[in-house]
Tab-separated table of C-alpha atoms and ligand atoms in Angstrom:
chain	number	residue	atom	x	y	z
A	1	UNK	CA	15.440	-16.792	-42.829
A	2	UNK	CA	16.548	-15.761	-46.311
A	3	UNK	CA	18.766	-18.078	-48.318
A	4	UNK	CA	21.620	-16.221	-49.991
A	5	UNK	CA	23.305	-17.796	-53.010
A	6	UNK	CA	26.059	-16.740	-55.342
A	7	UNK	CA	24.460	-16.488	-58.765
A	8	UNK	CA	27.019	-17.045	-61.570
A	9	UNK	CA	24.783	-15.100	-63.920
A	10	UNK	CA	24.996	-11.803	-61.965
A	11	UNK	CA	28.340	-12.625	-60.302
A	12	UNK	CA	26.828	-11.529	-57.000
A	13	UNK	CA	25.315	-12.993	-53.881
A	14	UNK	CA	21.502	-12.835	-54.203
A	15	UNK	CA	18.562	-13.609	-51.934
A	16	UNK	CA	16.821	-16.665	-53.276
A	17	UNK	CA	13.217	-16.111	-54.432
A	18	UNK	CA	11.345	-19.149	-55.792
A	19	UNK	CA	8.713	-18.933	-58.505
A	20	UNK	CA	6.284	-20.936	-56.357
A	21	UNK	CA	6.300	-20.388	-52.628
A	22	UNK	CA	7.950	-23.207	-50.729
A	23	UNK	CA	9.155	-25.057	-53.847
A	24	UNK	CA	12.412	-25.137	-55.783
A	25	UNK	CA	12.819	-26.522	-59.272
A	26	UNK	CA	16.401	-27.566	-59.626
A	27	UNK	CA	18.218	-29.111	-62.563
A	28	UNK	CA	21.732	-30.440	-62.274
A	29	UNK	CA	23.906	-31.741	-65.053
A	30	UNK	CA	24.538	-35.381	-64.327
A	31	UNK	CA	27.209	-37.804	-65.392
A	32	UNK	CA	28.292	-38.894	-68.838
A	33	UNK	CA	28.131	-42.635	-68.344
A	34	UNK	CA	31.134	-43.944	-70.293
A	35	UNK	CA	33.380	-44.678	-67.323
A	36	UNK	CA	33.170	-44.505	-63.493
A	37	UNK	CA	33.188	-40.940	-62.180
A	38	UNK	CA	36.365	-39.679	-60.522
A	39	UNK	CA	36.260	-38.083	-57.086
A	40	UNK	CA	36.336	-34.615	-58.712
A	41	UNK	CA	33.032	-35.366	-60.433
A	42	UNK	CA	31.613	-36.546	-57.123
A	43	UNK	CA	32.629	-33.250	-55.547
A	44	UNK	CA	30.112	-31.591	-57.828
A	45	UNK	CA	27.401	-34.157	-57.068
A	46	UNK	CA	27.989	-33.672	-53.345
A	47	UNK	CA	27.556	-29.936	-53.879
A	48	UNK	CA	24.212	-30.546	-55.648
A	49	UNK	CA	23.158	-32.751	-52.722
A	50	UNK	CA	24.147	-30.087	-50.182
A	51	UNK	CA	22.123	-27.465	-52.043
A	52	UNK	CA	19.066	-29.688	-51.976
A	53	UNK	CA	19.570	-30.514	-48.324
A	54	UNK	CA	19.872	-26.842	-47.376
A	55	UNK	CA	16.626	-26.083	-49.164
A	56	UNK	CA	14.939	-28.983	-47.426
A	57	UNK	CA	16.402	-27.926	-44.056
A	58	UNK	CA	14.647	-24.567	-44.723
A	59	UNK	CA	11.359	-26.395	-45.326
A	60	UNK	CA	11.295	-26.237	-49.141
A	61	UNK	CA	10.100	-29.041	-51.370
A	62	UNK	CA	12.788	-29.599	-53.958
A	63	UNK	CA	11.912	-30.842	-57.450
A	64	UNK	CA	15.355	-32.083	-58.268
A	65	UNK	CA	16.141	-33.402	-61.708
A	66	UNK	CA	19.437	-34.919	-62.832
A	67	UNK	CA	20.127	-36.128	-66.325
A	68	UNK	CA	22.218	-39.062	-67.404
A	69	UNK	CA	24.114	-38.389	-70.634
A	70	UNK	CA	23.886	-41.832	-72.176
A	71	UNK	CA	24.487	-40.768	-75.776
A	72	UNK	CA	27.194	-38.325	-76.832
A	73	UNK	CA	30.603	-38.346	-78.479
A	74	UNK	CA	32.311	-40.011	-75.493
A	75	UNK	CA	29.808	-42.786	-74.883
A	76	UNK	CA	29.690	-43.713	-78.538
A	77	UNK	CA	33.460	-43.676	-78.836
A	78	UNK	CA	33.833	-45.936	-75.785
A	79	UNK	CA	31.163	-48.381	-76.946
A	80	UNK	CA	32.914	-48.752	-80.292
A	81	UNK	CA	36.328	-49.159	-78.712
A	82	UNK	CA	35.037	-51.883	-76.393
A	83	UNK	CA	32.751	-53.489	-78.934
A	84	UNK	CA	29.904	-53.214	-76.407
A	85	UNK	CA	26.417	-52.072	-77.437
A	86	UNK	CA	25.831	-48.481	-76.294
A	87	UNK	CA	22.972	-49.294	-73.955
A	88	UNK	CA	24.900	-52.103	-72.261
A	89	UNK	CA	27.884	-49.843	-71.703
A	90	UNK	CA	25.903	-46.879	-70.347
A	91	UNK	CA	23.642	-48.929	-68.060
A	92	UNK	CA	26.792	-50.557	-66.564
A	93	UNK	CA	28.315	-47.142	-65.738
A	94	UNK	CA	24.998	-45.691	-64.615
A	95	UNK	CA	24.726	-48.493	-61.987
A	96	UNK	CA	28.280	-47.776	-60.809
A	97	UNK	CA	27.485	-44.082	-60.629
A	98	UNK	CA	24.380	-44.717	-58.525
A	99	UNK	CA	26.304	-46.946	-56.119
A	100	UNK	CA	28.730	-44.049	-55.673
A	101	UNK	CA	25.826	-41.749	-54.797
A	102	UNK	CA	24.661	-44.241	-52.177
A	103	UNK	CA	28.120	-44.604	-50.665
A	104	UNK	CA	28.409	-40.811	-50.385
A	105	UNK	CA	24.961	-40.467	-48.808
A	106	UNK	CA	23.815	-38.320	-51.749
A	107	UNK	CA	20.047	-38.382	-51.676
A	108	UNK	CA	18.663	-39.869	-54.921
A	109	UNK	CA	17.442	-37.038	-57.150
A	110	UNK	CA	13.665	-37.115	-57.538
A	111	UNK	CA	14.016	-37.706	-61.290
A	112	UNK	CA	16.887	-39.267	-63.134
A	113	UNK	CA	16.333	-38.616	-66.842
A	114	UNK	CA	18.238	-40.546	-69.554
A	115	UNK	CA	18.923	-38.731	-72.779
A	116	UNK	CA	18.039	-41.763	-74.904
A	117	UNK	CA	14.577	-41.903	-73.333
A	118	UNK	CA	13.786	-38.289	-74.172
A	119	UNK	CA	14.793	-37.977	-77.798
A	120	UNK	CA	11.258	-36.872	-78.769
A	121	UNK	CA	11.549	-33.687	-76.631
A	122	UNK	CA	14.895	-32.890	-78.237
A	123	UNK	CA	13.545	-33.366	-81.783
A	124	UNK	CA	10.624	-31.068	-80.954
A	125	UNK	CA	12.945	-28.367	-79.583
A	126	UNK	CA	15.218	-28.543	-82.598
A	127	UNK	CA	12.198	-28.365	-84.957
A	128	UNK	CA	11.083	-25.251	-83.112
A	129	UNK	CA	14.553	-23.651	-83.410
A	130	UNK	CA	14.575	-24.439	-87.168
A	131	UNK	CA	11.112	-22.956	-87.562
A	132	UNK	CA	12.203	-19.791	-85.785
A	133	UNK	CA	15.229	-19.466	-88.119
A	134	UNK	CA	17.672	-19.755	-85.251
A	135	UNK	CA	19.005	-23.103	-86.460
A	136	UNK	CA	20.038	-24.355	-89.900
A	137	UNK	CA	20.825	-27.603	-91.657
A	138	UNK	CA	24.390	-28.324	-92.833
A	139	UNK	CA	25.852	-31.434	-94.424
A	140	UNK	CA	26.587	-33.246	-91.189
A	141	UNK	CA	23.872	-31.984	-88.895
A	142	UNK	CA	21.604	-29.243	-87.650
A	143	UNK	CA	23.381	-26.254	-86.073
A	144	UNK	CA	22.432	-23.406	-83.811
A	145	UNK	CA	23.079	-20.027	-85.421
A	146	UNK	CA	24.454	-18.108	-82.461
A	147	UNK	CA	24.346	-14.829	-84.375
A	148	UNK	CA	20.564	-15.091	-84.060
A	149	UNK	CA	20.677	-15.338	-80.303
A	150	UNK	CA	20.193	-12.044	-78.502
A	151	UNK	CA	22.732	-11.601	-75.755
A	152	UNK	CA	24.590	-14.848	-76.508
A	153	UNK	CA	27.275	-15.698	-73.982
A	154	UNK	CA	26.165	-13.447	-71.098
A	155	UNK	CA	26.604	-16.180	-68.514
A	156	UNK	CA	30.244	-16.711	-69.471
A	157	UNK	CA	30.907	-13.063	-70.311
A	158	UNK	CA	31.739	-13.921	-73.928
A	159	UNK	CA	32.210	-10.666	-75.835
A	160	UNK	CA	31.320	-10.331	-79.512
A	161	UNK	CA	35.018	-10.406	-80.561
A	162	UNK	CA	35.138	-14.023	-79.557
A	163	UNK	CA	32.160	-15.091	-81.602
A	164	UNK	CA	33.418	-17.071	-84.611
A	165	UNK	CA	31.487	-18.044	-87.726
A	166	UNK	CA	33.117	-21.414	-87.805
A	167	UNK	CA	30.884	-24.430	-87.129
A	168	UNK	CA	31.764	-26.996	-84.472
A	169	UNK	CA	30.271	-30.445	-84.256
A	170	UNK	CA	32.274	-31.582	-81.247
A	171	UNK	CA	30.325	-31.004	-78.000
A	172	UNK	CA	33.291	-29.801	-76.005
A	173	UNK	CA	35.038	-27.182	-78.099
A	174	UNK	CA	37.674	-24.648	-77.267
A	175	UNK	CA	37.012	-22.508	-74.215
A	176	UNK	CA	38.098	-19.248	-75.866
A	177	UNK	CA	35.789	-18.776	-78.838
A	178	UNK	CA	32.065	-19.263	-79.372
A	179	UNK	CA	30.894	-21.128	-82.465
A	180	UNK	CA	27.735	-22.382	-84.127
A	181	UNK	CA	27.255	-25.730	-82.413
A	182	UNK	CA	25.558	-29.005	-83.373
A	183	UNK	CA	22.024	-29.549	-82.134
A	184	UNK	CA	21.710	-32.794	-84.032
A	185	UNK	CA	24.383	-34.859	-85.783
A	186	UNK	CA	23.328	-36.806	-88.848
A	187	UNK	CA	23.779	-40.534	-89.025
A	188	UNK	CA	27.380	-41.618	-89.834
A	189	UNK	CA	29.034	-45.015	-89.705
A	190	UNK	CA	29.335	-44.707	-85.884
A	191	UNK	CA	26.896	-47.568	-85.384
A	192	UNK	CA	23.218	-48.065	-85.610
A	193	UNK	CA	22.413	-48.085	-81.896
A	194	UNK	CA	22.731	-44.305	-81.738
A	195	UNK	CA	20.393	-43.300	-84.546
A	196	UNK	CA	16.882	-41.865	-84.232
A	197	UNK	CA	14.503	-40.725	-86.938
A	198	UNK	CA	13.687	-37.014	-87.120
A	199	UNK	CA	11.918	-34.801	-89.670
A	200	UNK	CA	15.206	-33.063	-90.410
A	201	UNK	CA	17.150	-36.324	-90.913
A	202	UNK	CA	18.095	-39.423	-88.910
A	203	UNK	CA	20.838	-38.962	-86.372
A	204	UNK	CA	21.418	-38.241	-82.725
A	205	UNK	CA	21.317	-35.192	-80.435
A	206	UNK	CA	24.233	-32.988	-79.451
A	207	UNK	CA	24.994	-32.775	-75.725
A	208	UNK	CA	23.674	-29.264	-75.089
A	209	UNK	CA	20.192	-29.886	-76.512
A	210	UNK	CA	19.816	-32.913	-74.229
A	211	UNK	CA	19.894	-30.763	-71.077
A	212	UNK	CA	17.709	-27.946	-72.501
A	213	UNK	CA	15.018	-30.393	-73.619
A	214	UNK	CA	14.980	-32.572	-70.523
A	215	UNK	CA	15.102	-29.787	-68.012
A	216	UNK	CA	12.192	-27.916	-69.607
A	217	UNK	CA	10.160	-31.065	-70.182
A	218	UNK	CA	10.469	-31.991	-66.469
A	219	UNK	CA	10.360	-28.558	-64.864
A	220	UNK	CA	8.838	-26.071	-67.301
A	221	UNK	CA	10.426	-23.211	-69.332
A	222	UNK	CA	11.999	-21.377	-66.349
A	223	UNK	CA	13.966	-23.279	-63.724
A	224	UNK	CA	14.566	-21.805	-60.291
A	225	UNK	CA	18.070	-23.155	-60.216
A	226	UNK	CA	20.515	-24.794	-62.568
A	227	UNK	CA	23.827	-26.232	-61.306
A	228	UNK	CA	27.031	-27.893	-62.431
A	229	UNK	CA	30.799	-27.763	-62.155
A	230	UNK	CA	32.548	-24.526	-63.270
A	231	UNK	CA	33.783	-26.114	-66.471
A	232	UNK	CA	30.193	-26.268	-67.676
A	233	UNK	CA	29.684	-22.492	-67.737
A	234	UNK	CA	31.014	-22.403	-71.254
A	235	UNK	CA	30.125	-23.819	-73.673
A	236	UNK	CA	27.543	-26.173	-72.147
A	237	UNK	CA	25.364	-23.892	-69.984
A	238	UNK	CA	25.874	-20.931	-72.300
A	239	UNK	CA	24.487	-23.031	-75.124
A	240	UNK	CA	21.620	-24.387	-73.009
A	241	UNK	CA	20.517	-20.793	-72.374
A	242	UNK	CA	20.796	-19.952	-76.102
A	243	UNK	CA	18.621	-22.932	-77.095
A	244	UNK	CA	16.013	-22.649	-74.388
A	245	UNK	CA	15.552	-18.900	-74.363
A	246	UNK	CA	15.377	-18.676	-78.164
A	247	UNK	CA	12.692	-21.356	-78.140
A	248	UNK	CA	10.551	-20.029	-75.265
A	249	UNK	CA	11.328	-16.288	-75.116
A	250	UNK	CA	11.506	-16.673	-71.300
A	251	UNK	CA	14.466	-16.701	-68.903
A	252	UNK	CA	15.798	-20.267	-68.711
A	253	UNK	CA	17.047	-20.288	-65.089
A	254	UNK	CA	16.735	-17.646	-62.392
A	255	UNK	CA	19.862	-18.796	-60.514
A	256	UNK	CA	23.017	-20.534	-61.690
A	257	UNK	CA	25.337	-22.206	-59.189
A	258	UNK	CA	28.721	-23.635	-60.155
A	259	UNK	CA	31.057	-25.655	-58.005
A	260	UNK	CA	34.829	-25.231	-57.829
A	261	UNK	CA	37.222	-27.885	-59.092
A	262	UNK	CA	38.951	-30.588	-57.262
A	263	UNK	CA	42.605	-30.267	-58.116
A	264	UNK	CA	45.575	-32.507	-57.538
A	265	UNK	CA	48.984	-30.905	-57.341
A	266	UNK	CA	47.088	-27.690	-58.126
A	267	UNK	CA	45.859	-28.992	-61.500
A	268	UNK	CA	42.241	-29.735	-62.321
A	269	UNK	CA	41.454	-33.441	-61.810
A	270	UNK	CA	40.329	-34.749	-65.190
A	271	UNK	CA	40.057	-38.003	-67.087
A	272	UNK	CA	41.937	-36.468	-69.986
A	273	UNK	CA	44.908	-35.577	-67.743
A	274	UNK	CA	44.986	-39.022	-66.183
A	275	UNK	CA	45.473	-37.439	-62.768
A	276	UNK	CA	42.321	-38.689	-61.136
A	277	UNK	CA	41.319	-41.033	-58.330
A	278	UNK	CA	38.087	-43.011	-57.914
A	279	UNK	CA	36.215	-43.882	-54.799
A	280	UNK	CA	37.657	-47.373	-54.937
A	281	UNK	CA	41.204	-45.874	-54.807
A	282	UNK	CA	40.197	-44.153	-51.590
A	283	UNK	CA	38.855	-47.368	-50.208
A	284	UNK	CA	42.123	-49.154	-50.898
A	285	UNK	CA	43.740	-46.462	-48.772
A	286	UNK	CA	41.116	-47.307	-46.136
A	287	UNK	CA	39.357	-43.998	-46.548
A	288	UNK	CA	35.607	-44.350	-46.306
A	289	UNK	CA	33.337	-42.382	-48.734
A	290	UNK	CA	31.824	-40.575	-45.789
A	291	UNK	CA	35.260	-39.364	-44.646
A	292	UNK	CA	35.744	-37.985	-48.165
A	293	UNK	CA	32.358	-36.276	-47.840
A	294	UNK	CA	33.367	-34.769	-44.521
A	295	UNK	CA	36.533	-33.453	-46.120
A	296	UNK	CA	34.476	-31.791	-48.863
A	297	UNK	CA	32.304	-30.069	-46.238
A	298	UNK	CA	35.386	-28.426	-44.780
A	299	UNK	CA	35.938	-26.380	-47.968
A	300	UNK	CA	33.562	-23.828	-49.476
A	301	UNK	CA	31.897	-25.291	-52.613
A	302	UNK	CA	33.117	-22.509	-54.879
A	303	UNK	CA	36.760	-22.739	-53.819
A	304	UNK	CA	39.092	-25.188	-55.419
A	305	UNK	CA	40.008	-28.095	-53.183
A	306	UNK	CA	43.395	-29.720	-53.592
A	307	UNK	CA	43.446	-33.441	-53.024
A	308	UNK	CA	46.116	-34.974	-50.836
A	309	UNK	CA	45.879	-38.267	-49.061
A	310	UNK	CA	47.040	-36.651	-45.841
A	311	UNK	CA	44.232	-34.112	-45.935
A	312	UNK	CA	41.570	-36.746	-46.426
A	313	UNK	CA	43.059	-39.004	-43.782
A	314	UNK	CA	43.036	-36.203	-41.232
A	315	UNK	CA	39.397	-35.528	-42.186
A	316	UNK	CA	38.702	-39.206	-41.540
A	317	UNK	CA	40.276	-38.967	-38.087
A	318	UNK	CA	38.091	-35.986	-37.311
A	319	UNK	CA	34.954	-37.791	-38.493
A	320	UNK	CA	35.841	-40.851	-36.407
A	321	UNK	CA	36.313	-38.608	-33.359
A	322	UNK	CA	32.955	-36.972	-34.032
A	323	UNK	CA	31.191	-40.319	-34.402
A	324	UNK	CA	32.829	-41.651	-31.288
A	325	UNK	CA	31.774	-38.695	-29.175
A	326	UNK	CA	28.221	-38.776	-30.485
A	327	UNK	CA	28.153	-42.531	-30.072
A	328	UNK	CA	28.541	-42.270	-26.276
A	329	UNK	CA	26.290	-39.285	-25.749
A	330	UNK	CA	22.831	-40.125	-24.323
A	331	UNK	CA	19.765	-40.102	-26.524
A	332	UNK	CA	16.528	-38.236	-25.818
A	333	UNK	CA	17.841	-34.649	-25.875
A	334	UNK	CA	16.434	-31.588	-27.587
A	335	UNK	CA	18.154	-29.592	-30.335
A	336	UNK	CA	19.507	-26.298	-28.942
A	337	UNK	CA	17.808	-23.403	-30.710
A	338	UNK	CA	20.686	-20.913	-30.380
A	339	UNK	CA	23.011	-23.316	-32.133
A	340	UNK	CA	20.393	-24.235	-34.745
A	341	UNK	CA	19.986	-20.530	-35.556
A	342	UNK	CA	23.697	-20.035	-36.025
A	343	UNK	CA	23.893	-23.189	-38.145
A	344	UNK	CA	21.056	-21.950	-40.370
A	345	UNK	CA	22.864	-18.559	-40.676
A	346	UNK	CA	25.957	-20.348	-41.966
A	347	UNK	CA	24.364	-22.756	-44.423
A	348	UNK	CA	22.022	-20.036	-45.739
A	349	UNK	CA	25.044	-17.800	-46.364
A	350	UNK	CA	25.866	-19.355	-49.735
A	351	UNK	CA	26.396	-22.771	-48.204
A	352	UNK	CA	29.132	-21.964	-45.761
A	353	UNK	CA	29.715	-25.550	-44.684
A	354	UNK	CA	33.243	-24.953	-43.295
A	355	UNK	CA	31.735	-22.656	-40.666
A	356	UNK	CA	28.884	-25.096	-39.996
A	357	UNK	CA	31.440	-27.894	-39.380
A	358	UNK	CA	33.439	-25.594	-37.083
A	359	UNK	CA	30.258	-24.810	-35.178
A	360	UNK	CA	29.748	-28.533	-34.553
A	361	UNK	CA	33.154	-28.736	-32.778
A	362	UNK	CA	32.432	-25.540	-30.888
A	363	UNK	CA	29.199	-27.078	-29.575
A	364	UNK	CA	30.973	-30.265	-28.491
A	365	UNK	CA	33.350	-28.157	-26.400
A	366	UNK	CA	30.568	-26.040	-24.864
A	367	UNK	CA	30.519	-27.109	-21.205
A	368	UNK	CA	27.200	-25.334	-20.545
A	369	UNK	CA	25.120	-27.674	-22.682
A	370	UNK	CA	23.900	-31.156	-21.697
A	371	UNK	CA	25.361	-34.015	-23.768
A	372	UNK	CA	21.987	-35.304	-24.843
A	373	UNK	CA	21.068	-31.905	-26.263
A	374	UNK	CA	24.426	-31.650	-28.030
A	375	UNK	CA	23.776	-34.983	-29.660
A	376	UNK	CA	20.240	-33.981	-30.748
A	377	UNK	CA	21.578	-30.729	-32.195
A	378	UNK	CA	24.355	-32.402	-34.163
A	379	UNK	CA	22.019	-35.049	-35.537
A	380	UNK	CA	19.770	-32.161	-36.662
A	381	UNK	CA	22.799	-30.594	-38.450
A	382	UNK	CA	23.380	-33.970	-40.053
A	383	UNK	CA	20.226	-33.477	-42.152
A	384	UNK	CA	22.469	-31.153	-44.136
A	385	UNK	CA	25.880	-32.771	-43.585
A	386	UNK	CA	24.665	-36.213	-44.604
A	387	UNK	CA	27.356	-38.048	-42.630
A	388	UNK	CA	25.049	-40.787	-41.364
A	389	UNK	CA	25.811	-39.701	-37.789
A	390	UNK	CA	22.484	-41.082	-36.603
A	391	UNK	CA	23.417	-44.577	-37.616
A	392	UNK	CA	23.966	-45.085	-33.960
A	393	UNK	CA	26.858	-45.496	-31.580
A	394	UNK	CA	29.181	-47.534	-33.695
A	395	UNK	CA	32.097	-47.126	-31.407
A	396	UNK	CA	31.967	-48.534	-27.883
A	397	UNK	CA	35.360	-47.645	-26.468
A	398	UNK	CA	37.189	-44.546	-25.513
A	399	UNK	CA	38.705	-43.552	-28.855
A	400	UNK	CA	41.752	-42.174	-27.103
A	401	UNK	CA	42.903	-45.771	-26.341
A	402	UNK	CA	42.760	-46.867	-29.933
A	403	UNK	CA	45.040	-45.594	-32.692
A	404	UNK	CA	43.219	-43.788	-35.478
A	405	UNK	CA	44.347	-46.251	-38.130
A	406	UNK	CA	42.774	-49.160	-36.200
A	407	UNK	CA	39.516	-47.296	-35.915
A	408	UNK	CA	39.736	-46.584	-39.615
A	409	UNK	CA	40.001	-50.332	-40.284
A	410	UNK	CA	37.031	-50.988	-37.964
A	411	UNK	CA	34.990	-48.302	-39.740
A	412	UNK	CA	35.884	-49.889	-43.106
A	413	UNK	CA	34.745	-53.231	-41.721
A	414	UNK	CA	31.517	-51.689	-40.499
A	415	UNK	CA	30.929	-50.300	-43.974
A	416	UNK	CA	31.660	-53.719	-45.549
A	417	UNK	CA	29.152	-55.318	-43.168
A	418	UNK	CA	26.553	-52.699	-44.029
A	419	UNK	CA	26.949	-53.576	-47.717
A	420	UNK	CA	27.028	-57.297	-46.853
A	421	UNK	CA	30.551	-57.798	-48.204
A	422	UNK	CA	31.348	-60.515	-45.646
A	423	UNK	CA	34.612	-61.500	-47.299
A	424	UNK	CA	35.996	-58.023	-46.980
A	425	UNK	CA	34.643	-57.720	-43.426
A	426	UNK	CA	36.436	-60.917	-42.427
A	427	UNK	CA	39.683	-59.781	-44.008
A	428	UNK	CA	39.508	-56.493	-42.127
A	429	UNK	CA	38.826	-58.317	-38.858
A	430	UNK	CA	41.993	-60.410	-39.449
A	431	UNK	CA	43.994	-57.277	-40.151
A	432	UNK	CA	42.751	-55.606	-36.936
A	433	UNK	CA	43.634	-58.717	-34.941
A	434	UNK	CA	47.062	-59.038	-36.547
A	435	UNK	CA	47.726	-55.502	-35.292
A	436	UNK	CA	46.973	-56.513	-31.711
A	437	UNK	CA	43.337	-55.385	-31.258
A	438	UNK	CA	40.086	-57.247	-30.707
A	439	UNK	CA	36.857	-56.207	-32.322
A	440	UNK	CA	33.447	-57.381	-31.071
A	441	UNK	CA	30.116	-56.701	-32.651
A	442	UNK	CA	27.447	-55.005	-30.581
A	443	UNK	CA	23.739	-54.607	-31.320
A	444	UNK	CA	24.389	-51.154	-32.785
A	445	UNK	CA	28.014	-51.096	-33.800
A	446	UNK	CA	31.203	-52.584	-32.366
A	447	UNK	CA	33.745	-52.239	-29.655
A	448	UNK	CA	37.471	-52.250	-29.932
A	449	UNK	CA	40.058	-53.068	-27.304
A	450	UNK	CA	43.682	-54.038	-27.155
A	451	UNK	CA	43.960	-57.903	-27.368
B	1	AMP	P1	30.964	-35.352	-66.720
B	1	AMP	O1	30.604	-36.771	-66.301
B	1	AMP	O2	32.305	-35.267	-67.367
B	1	AMP	O3	29.883	-34.745	-67.574
B	1	AMP	O4	31.070	-34.472	-65.391
B	1	AMP	C1	30.145	-34.522	-64.352
B	1	AMP	C2	30.273	-33.310	-63.460
B	1	AMP	O5	31.552	-33.273	-62.832
B	1	AMP	C3	30.112	-31.991	-64.170
B	1	AMP	O6	29.222	-31.150	-63.422
B	1	AMP	C4	31.532	-31.405	-64.190
B	1	AMP	O7	31.514	-29.992	-64.133
B	1	AMP	C5	32.071	-31.973	-62.895
B	1	AMP	N1	33.550	-32.013	-62.827
B	1	AMP	C6	34.411	-32.492	-63.768
B	1	AMP	N2	35.701	-32.410	-63.353
B	1	AMP	C7	35.675	-31.871	-62.085
B	1	AMP	C8	36.655	-31.513	-61.089
B	1	AMP	N3	37.926	-31.734	-61.324
B	1	AMP	N4	36.227	-31.002	-59.930
B	1	AMP	C9	34.897	-30.802	-59.686
B	1	AMP	N5	33.914	-31.095	-60.592
B	1	AMP	C10	34.281	-31.633	-61.757
B	2	ZN	ZN1	23.895	-30.472	-68.848
């Protein structure tokens, strides 16, 4: 079956056609590792994971590359503020980022490329752009001359009236106007751990060149698919296209997919606005990362999703109900083809996960299907959902007897046990008992009953 995707470049839904049959080369902009990501950032990484899983569900091999921005304005600023060497700071936050991926059941990208380990490719690309006359040297760095770029700004629909001659060295400049931007920033007194030698002068790369150089080094001049959050369309992705296409003369990416924002009180969640939550904030509200993931699945990836605690809590209750039902269904069934077909139709329709989730509940209510087959079908869907539904029957009691908040505590304890956090697991057991319930561990999960 065809996979249909909304391509930001054409602003239309298109049928996906890979360059090589059965393979997808996919590049996603990864985190800037100067702090722990907020849950809005993770929304975009869950989207990337869903895209990969949908391709894999369709039988594709996905060459998925994610970068780690471990040198840029923000990482350098934070390392100076803290007095921590750059590498120490970024590896700390990279580890925290990766533990978030694991908690959210995001499959590890096949290649995780750090900017600082690929400086050579960036220097080469900049040298090429200088040789082609599309870049020039100024006092403080090497800049891309956007007036030399044919069709600059098509991805973001930037018209020529918004192209300014002013130079910008900051990586994240105003969203209204396009400027010549820094490919390389010459050495300053920022600190010596962010300086590399280059034929055009010692310094460090700009953010945009990092992604152009690493994506093409790993995947070749033309990617099948490039993804990121909507805020990256301009200037970041626009500038990646300018750099890459000027250097190679080939299209940089055949498809561009951008995820919608997570908002809070209808405003974009952002570090700069100080209106963000982290995964650990959800955990202190007893919301498991997988419940958060389930909640994300219930919205279309391009729509904004507005965070409220109530919404995520009700998603958690739904997930617990789903796990409980599957937990008591017999094993050994066969996935039901008619449901699989409908599921594929939904996920291949530009990742319509809300419909795929609704189909799951429809199947559970379908009296004409045997329970074992329902279970097999839903576990098959879980190859895309990534809700760890196959981790076995964790819940050995009729969920109707147990209040949802007690089950939530038990699920949090199960999660703590899985990660071997015994102290937390014990504290949760005491809390469950203090609320009048008994929890006992079973070979594949636990049971709950009133004490
Ligand atoms: P950063 O670490 O700031 O480079 O961001 C990592 C990813 O998170 C990028 O793809 C951004 O587009 C994305 N992102 C940032 N804020 C949000 C948000 N509020 N909702 C969804 N994605 C976001
Ligand atoms: Zn990028």
